Tab-separated table of C-alpha atoms and ligand atoms in Angstrom:
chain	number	residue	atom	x	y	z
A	768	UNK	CA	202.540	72.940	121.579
A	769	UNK	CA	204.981	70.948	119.235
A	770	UNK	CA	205.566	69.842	116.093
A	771	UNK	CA	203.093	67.132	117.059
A	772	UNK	CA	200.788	69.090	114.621
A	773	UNK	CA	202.918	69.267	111.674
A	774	UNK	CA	203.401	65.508	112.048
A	775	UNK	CA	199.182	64.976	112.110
A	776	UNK	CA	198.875	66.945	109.567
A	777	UNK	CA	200.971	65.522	107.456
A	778	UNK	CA	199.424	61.881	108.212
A	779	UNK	CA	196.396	62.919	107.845
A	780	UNK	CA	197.280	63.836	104.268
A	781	UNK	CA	198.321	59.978	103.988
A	782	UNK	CA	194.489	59.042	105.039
A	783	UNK	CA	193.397	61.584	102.588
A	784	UNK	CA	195.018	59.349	99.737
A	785	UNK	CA	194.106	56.376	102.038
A	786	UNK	CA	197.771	55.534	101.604
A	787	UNK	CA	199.608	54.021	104.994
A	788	UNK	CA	203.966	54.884	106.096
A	789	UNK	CA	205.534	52.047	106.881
A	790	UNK	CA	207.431	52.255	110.014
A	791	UNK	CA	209.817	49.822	111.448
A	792	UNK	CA	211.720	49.685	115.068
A	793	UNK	CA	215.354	48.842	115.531
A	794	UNK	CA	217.046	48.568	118.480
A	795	UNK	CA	220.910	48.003	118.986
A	796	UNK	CA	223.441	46.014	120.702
A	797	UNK	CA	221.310	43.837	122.440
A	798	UNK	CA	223.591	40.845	124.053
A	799	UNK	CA	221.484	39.443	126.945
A	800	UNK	CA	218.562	39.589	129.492
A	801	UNK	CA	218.106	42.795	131.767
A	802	UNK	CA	216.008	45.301	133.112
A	803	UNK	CA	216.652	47.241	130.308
A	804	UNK	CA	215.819	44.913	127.775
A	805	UNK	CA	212.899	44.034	129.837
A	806	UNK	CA	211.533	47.521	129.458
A	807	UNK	CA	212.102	48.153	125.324
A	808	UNK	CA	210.039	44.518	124.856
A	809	UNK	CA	207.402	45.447	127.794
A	810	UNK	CA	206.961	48.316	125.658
A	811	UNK	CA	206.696	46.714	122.188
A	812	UNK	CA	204.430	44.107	123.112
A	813	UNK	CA	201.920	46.524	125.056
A	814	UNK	CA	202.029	49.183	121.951
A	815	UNK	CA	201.705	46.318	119.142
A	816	UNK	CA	204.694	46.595	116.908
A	817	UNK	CA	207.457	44.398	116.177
A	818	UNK	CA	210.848	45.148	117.186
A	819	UNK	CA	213.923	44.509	114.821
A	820	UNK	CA	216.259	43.925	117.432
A	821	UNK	CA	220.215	43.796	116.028
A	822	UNK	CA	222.367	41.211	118.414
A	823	UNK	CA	226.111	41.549	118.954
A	824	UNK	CA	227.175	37.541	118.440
A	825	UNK	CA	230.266	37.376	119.832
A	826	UNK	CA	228.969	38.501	122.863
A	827	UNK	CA	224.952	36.985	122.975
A	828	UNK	CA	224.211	34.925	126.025
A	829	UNK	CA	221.677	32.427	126.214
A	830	UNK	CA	219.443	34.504	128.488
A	831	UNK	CA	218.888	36.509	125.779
A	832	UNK	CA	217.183	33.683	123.427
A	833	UNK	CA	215.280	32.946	126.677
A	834	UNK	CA	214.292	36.557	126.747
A	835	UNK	CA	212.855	36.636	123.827
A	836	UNK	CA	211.265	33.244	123.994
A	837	UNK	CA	207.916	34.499	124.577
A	838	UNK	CA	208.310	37.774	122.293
A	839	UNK	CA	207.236	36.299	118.650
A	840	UNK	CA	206.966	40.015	117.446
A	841	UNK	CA	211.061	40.401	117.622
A	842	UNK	CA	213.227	39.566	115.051
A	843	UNK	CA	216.966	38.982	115.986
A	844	UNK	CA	219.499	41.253	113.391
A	845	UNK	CA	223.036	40.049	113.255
A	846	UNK	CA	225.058	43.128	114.610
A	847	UNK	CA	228.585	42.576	112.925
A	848	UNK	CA	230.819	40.242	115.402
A	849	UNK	CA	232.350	41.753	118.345
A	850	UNK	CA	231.571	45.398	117.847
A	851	UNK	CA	235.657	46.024	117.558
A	852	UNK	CA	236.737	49.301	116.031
A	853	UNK	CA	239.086	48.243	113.684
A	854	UNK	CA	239.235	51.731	111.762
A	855	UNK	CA	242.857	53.155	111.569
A	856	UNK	CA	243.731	56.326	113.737
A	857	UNK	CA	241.863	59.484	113.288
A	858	UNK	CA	238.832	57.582	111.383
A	859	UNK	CA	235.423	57.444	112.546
A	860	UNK	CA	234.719	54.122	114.079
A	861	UNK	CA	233.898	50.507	111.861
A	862	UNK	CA	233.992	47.248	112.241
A	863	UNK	CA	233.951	46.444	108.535
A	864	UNK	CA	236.059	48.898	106.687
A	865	UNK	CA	238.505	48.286	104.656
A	866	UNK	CA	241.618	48.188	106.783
A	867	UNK	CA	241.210	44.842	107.094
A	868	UNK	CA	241.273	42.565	104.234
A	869	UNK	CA	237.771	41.287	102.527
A	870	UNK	CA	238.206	37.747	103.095
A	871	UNK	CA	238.439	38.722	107.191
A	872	UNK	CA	235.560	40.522	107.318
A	873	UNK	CA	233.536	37.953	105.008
A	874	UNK	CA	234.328	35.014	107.587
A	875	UNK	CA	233.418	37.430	110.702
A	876	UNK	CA	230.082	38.116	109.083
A	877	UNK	CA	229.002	34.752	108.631
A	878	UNK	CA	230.419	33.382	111.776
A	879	UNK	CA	227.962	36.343	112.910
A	880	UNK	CA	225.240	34.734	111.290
A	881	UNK	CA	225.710	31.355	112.092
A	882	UNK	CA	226.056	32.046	115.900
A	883	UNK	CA	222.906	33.662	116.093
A	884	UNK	CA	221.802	31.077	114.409
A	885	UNK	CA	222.865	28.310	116.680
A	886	UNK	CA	221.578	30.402	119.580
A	887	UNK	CA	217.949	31.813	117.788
A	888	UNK	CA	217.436	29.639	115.186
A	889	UNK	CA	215.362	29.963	111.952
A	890	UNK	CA	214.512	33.644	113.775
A	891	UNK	CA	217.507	35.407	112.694
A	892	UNK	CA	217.346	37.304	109.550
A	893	UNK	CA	219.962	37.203	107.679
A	894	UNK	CA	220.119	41.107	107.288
A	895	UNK	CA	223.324	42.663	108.585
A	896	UNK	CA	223.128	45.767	110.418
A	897	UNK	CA	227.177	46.967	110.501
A	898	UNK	CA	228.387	48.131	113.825
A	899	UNK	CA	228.369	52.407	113.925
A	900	UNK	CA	226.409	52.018	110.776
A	901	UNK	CA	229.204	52.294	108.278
A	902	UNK	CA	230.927	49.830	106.221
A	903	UNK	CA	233.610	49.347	103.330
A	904	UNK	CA	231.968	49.215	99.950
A	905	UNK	CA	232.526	45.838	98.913
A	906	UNK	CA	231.137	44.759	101.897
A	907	UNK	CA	227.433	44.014	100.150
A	908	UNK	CA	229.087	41.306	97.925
A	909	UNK	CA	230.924	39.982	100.715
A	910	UNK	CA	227.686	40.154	102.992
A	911	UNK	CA	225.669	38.814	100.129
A	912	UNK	CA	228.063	35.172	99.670
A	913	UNK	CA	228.017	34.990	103.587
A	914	UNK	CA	224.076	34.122	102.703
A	915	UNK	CA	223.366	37.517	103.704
A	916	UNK	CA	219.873	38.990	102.086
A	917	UNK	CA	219.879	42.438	103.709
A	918	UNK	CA	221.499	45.347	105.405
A	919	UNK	CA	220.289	48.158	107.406
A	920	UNK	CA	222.310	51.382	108.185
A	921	UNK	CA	221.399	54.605	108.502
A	922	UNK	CA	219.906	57.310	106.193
A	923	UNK	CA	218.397	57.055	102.777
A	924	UNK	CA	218.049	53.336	101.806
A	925	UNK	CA	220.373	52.693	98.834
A	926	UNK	CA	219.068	50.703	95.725
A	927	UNK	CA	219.709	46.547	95.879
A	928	UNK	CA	222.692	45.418	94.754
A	929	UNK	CA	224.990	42.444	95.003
A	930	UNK	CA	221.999	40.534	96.155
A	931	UNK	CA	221.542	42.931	99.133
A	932	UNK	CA	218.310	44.942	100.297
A	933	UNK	CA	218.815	47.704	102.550
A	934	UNK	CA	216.125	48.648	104.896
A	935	UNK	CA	217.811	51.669	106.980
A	936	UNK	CA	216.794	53.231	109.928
A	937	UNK	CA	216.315	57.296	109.408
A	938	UNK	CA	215.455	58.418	113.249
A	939	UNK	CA	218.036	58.491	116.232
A	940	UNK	CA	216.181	58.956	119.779
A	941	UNK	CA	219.977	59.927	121.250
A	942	UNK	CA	222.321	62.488	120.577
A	943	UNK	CA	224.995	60.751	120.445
A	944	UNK	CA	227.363	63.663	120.708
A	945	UNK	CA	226.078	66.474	122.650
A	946	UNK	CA	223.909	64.922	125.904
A	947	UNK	CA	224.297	61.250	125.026
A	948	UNK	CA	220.599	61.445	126.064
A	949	UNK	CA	217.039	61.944	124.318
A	950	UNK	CA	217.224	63.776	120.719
A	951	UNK	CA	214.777	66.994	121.119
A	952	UNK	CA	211.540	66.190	120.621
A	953	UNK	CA	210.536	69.184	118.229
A	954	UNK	CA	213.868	68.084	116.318
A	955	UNK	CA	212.800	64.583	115.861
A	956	UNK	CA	209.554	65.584	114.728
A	957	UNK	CA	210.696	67.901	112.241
A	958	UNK	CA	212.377	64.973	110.701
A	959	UNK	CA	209.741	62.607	110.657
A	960	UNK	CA	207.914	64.486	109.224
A	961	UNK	CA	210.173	65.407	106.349
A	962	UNK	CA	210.917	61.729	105.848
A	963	UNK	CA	207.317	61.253	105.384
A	964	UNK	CA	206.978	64.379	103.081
A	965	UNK	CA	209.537	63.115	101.039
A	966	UNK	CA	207.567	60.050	100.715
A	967	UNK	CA	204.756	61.645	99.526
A	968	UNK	CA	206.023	63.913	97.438
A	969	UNK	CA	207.767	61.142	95.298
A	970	UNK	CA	211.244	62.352	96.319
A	971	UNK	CA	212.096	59.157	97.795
A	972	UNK	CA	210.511	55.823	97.362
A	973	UNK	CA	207.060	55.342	99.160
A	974	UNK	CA	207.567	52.396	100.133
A	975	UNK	CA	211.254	52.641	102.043
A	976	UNK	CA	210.136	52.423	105.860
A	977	UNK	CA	210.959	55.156	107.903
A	978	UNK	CA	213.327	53.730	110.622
A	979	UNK	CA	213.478	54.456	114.316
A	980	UNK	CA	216.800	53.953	116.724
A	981	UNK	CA	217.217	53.164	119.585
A	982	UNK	CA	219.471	51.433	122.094
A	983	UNK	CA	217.898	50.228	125.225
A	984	UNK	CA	221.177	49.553	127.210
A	985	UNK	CA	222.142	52.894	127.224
A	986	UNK	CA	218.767	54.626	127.691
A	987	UNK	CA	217.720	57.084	130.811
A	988	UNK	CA	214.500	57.895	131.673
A	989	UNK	CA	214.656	60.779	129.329
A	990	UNK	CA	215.084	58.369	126.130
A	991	UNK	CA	212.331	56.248	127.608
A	992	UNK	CA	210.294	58.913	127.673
A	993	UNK	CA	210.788	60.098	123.950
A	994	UNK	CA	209.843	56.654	122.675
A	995	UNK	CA	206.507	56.341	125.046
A	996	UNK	CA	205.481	59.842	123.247
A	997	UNK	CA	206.325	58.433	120.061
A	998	UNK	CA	204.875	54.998	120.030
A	999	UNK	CA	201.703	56.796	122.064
A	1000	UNK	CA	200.555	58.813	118.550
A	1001	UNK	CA	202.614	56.384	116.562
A	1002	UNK	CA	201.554	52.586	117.321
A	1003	UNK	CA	198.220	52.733	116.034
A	1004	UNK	CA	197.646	55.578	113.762
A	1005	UNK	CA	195.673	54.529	111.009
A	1006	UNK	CA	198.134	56.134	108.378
A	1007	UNK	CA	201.087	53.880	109.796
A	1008	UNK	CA	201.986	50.550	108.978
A	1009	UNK	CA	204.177	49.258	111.690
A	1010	UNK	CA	206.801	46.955	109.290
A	1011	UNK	CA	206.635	43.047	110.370
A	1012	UNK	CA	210.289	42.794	109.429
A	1013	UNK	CA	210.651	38.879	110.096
A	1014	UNK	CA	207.513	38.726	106.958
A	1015	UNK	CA	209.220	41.056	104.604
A	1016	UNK	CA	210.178	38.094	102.284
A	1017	UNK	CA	214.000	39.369	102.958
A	1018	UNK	CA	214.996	35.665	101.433
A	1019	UNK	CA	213.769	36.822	97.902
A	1020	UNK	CA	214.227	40.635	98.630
A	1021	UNK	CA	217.591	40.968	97.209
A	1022	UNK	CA	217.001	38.910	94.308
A	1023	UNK	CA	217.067	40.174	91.033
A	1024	UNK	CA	213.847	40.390	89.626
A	1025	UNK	CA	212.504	37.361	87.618
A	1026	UNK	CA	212.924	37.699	84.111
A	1027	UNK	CA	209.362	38.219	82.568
A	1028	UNK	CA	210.244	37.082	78.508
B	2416	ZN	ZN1	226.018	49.055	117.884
């Protein structure tokens, strides 16, 4: 028994309003073909959902854009440059904080972009997903005149601004600091289901898709396993709406709303 039945119950409350999650998949540091990467789009492709998959550019190879050459349901993310900690001593790890100057990190961010796109083409999005997940706080405006249109982090989804949409991931299938291997399941599921309580319940916006994490270089068979029992009851429950990300309009996203006078 686990908290499989919290989860169902709470989705079943979703079909009761005939209402439908969105759920999106991103997976990190992806920089070229392997075994690995073989077995996170294997598993997309045979479950049915897209894959928002964020791609370090300094350090993409071509196999990778062959990789993916036959996977139309994945959507390339730029993941910052190099995936350099630049933070000073002592502070938790970033690419893009504010030790280093505004203009630096505005030029690495759209040499980002424009790598991926000489390597994917029109597939990239142009949604940022920062390196560690953290960032300075001008980094939004500096994101959004490197023709940036999105971000996604982790946690609650802030509000647009500077241009910017965020579409954040919420769910992390490792634990990062204890066994650097699967999250507990029961854990995991107590969370999802909160996230989509919250939902309901108006405490956060219904439609802010519940993200899931993962990192397929990295992953043993125990992380594996965690995502084949989550996409298993997941990928086509008819109170889940897996997210197309690459159709999500992120162009006109972080627009400001047309003026209606
Ligand atoms: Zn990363």
């Amino acid at each position: 028994m686990t908290n499989w039945t919290a989860v169902t119950e709470e989705l079943a409350r979703w079909t009761d309003l005939d209402r439908r999650c969105p759920l999106w998949l991103r997976d990190d540091d992806a920089v070229a073909a392997s075994r690995q990467l073989d077995e996170l789009l294997t598993r997309c492709a045979n479950a049915g959902i897209p894959l928002g998959l964020a791609v370090i550019p300094a350090d993409a190879e071509p196999s990778l854009a062959e990789a993916l050459a036959d996977h139309a349901h994945v959507t390339p993310l730029v993941h910052g440059w190099s995936h350099t900690d630049h933070a000073a001593p002592g502070r938790k790890k970033c690419e893009f904080g504010p030790e280093r100057p505004p203009e630096t990190r505005q030029a690495e961010a759209e040499r980002g972009l424009s790598t991926l796109r000489g390597l994917f083409g029109d597939r990239v999005l142009p949604l940022f997903v920062p390196p560690w997940n953290r960032m300075a706080p001008d980094m939004p405006s500096c994101l959004s005149a490197s023709g940036y249109r999105a971000v996604s982090a982790f946690g609650p989804s802030p509000a647009p601004r500077d241009g910017i949409a965020w579409i954040n991931t919420h769910l992390d299938l490792i634990d990062w600091r204890g066994s650097r291997s699967a999250v507990p399941l029961d854990g995991l599921l107590d969370l999802l289901c909160r996230e989509l309580r919250d939902r309901r319940e108006g405490r956060r916006i219904p439609a802010e898709p519940i993200g899931l994490l993962t990192h397929h270089r990295v992953h043993d068979a125990a992380i594996w396993d965690l995502l084949d029992r989550l996409l298993d009851r997941l990928a086509d429950h008819p109170a889940v709406e897996w997210l197309a990300i690459a159709s999500l309009g992120i162009a006109s996203l972080g627009r400001p709303a047309p003026k209606t006078d």
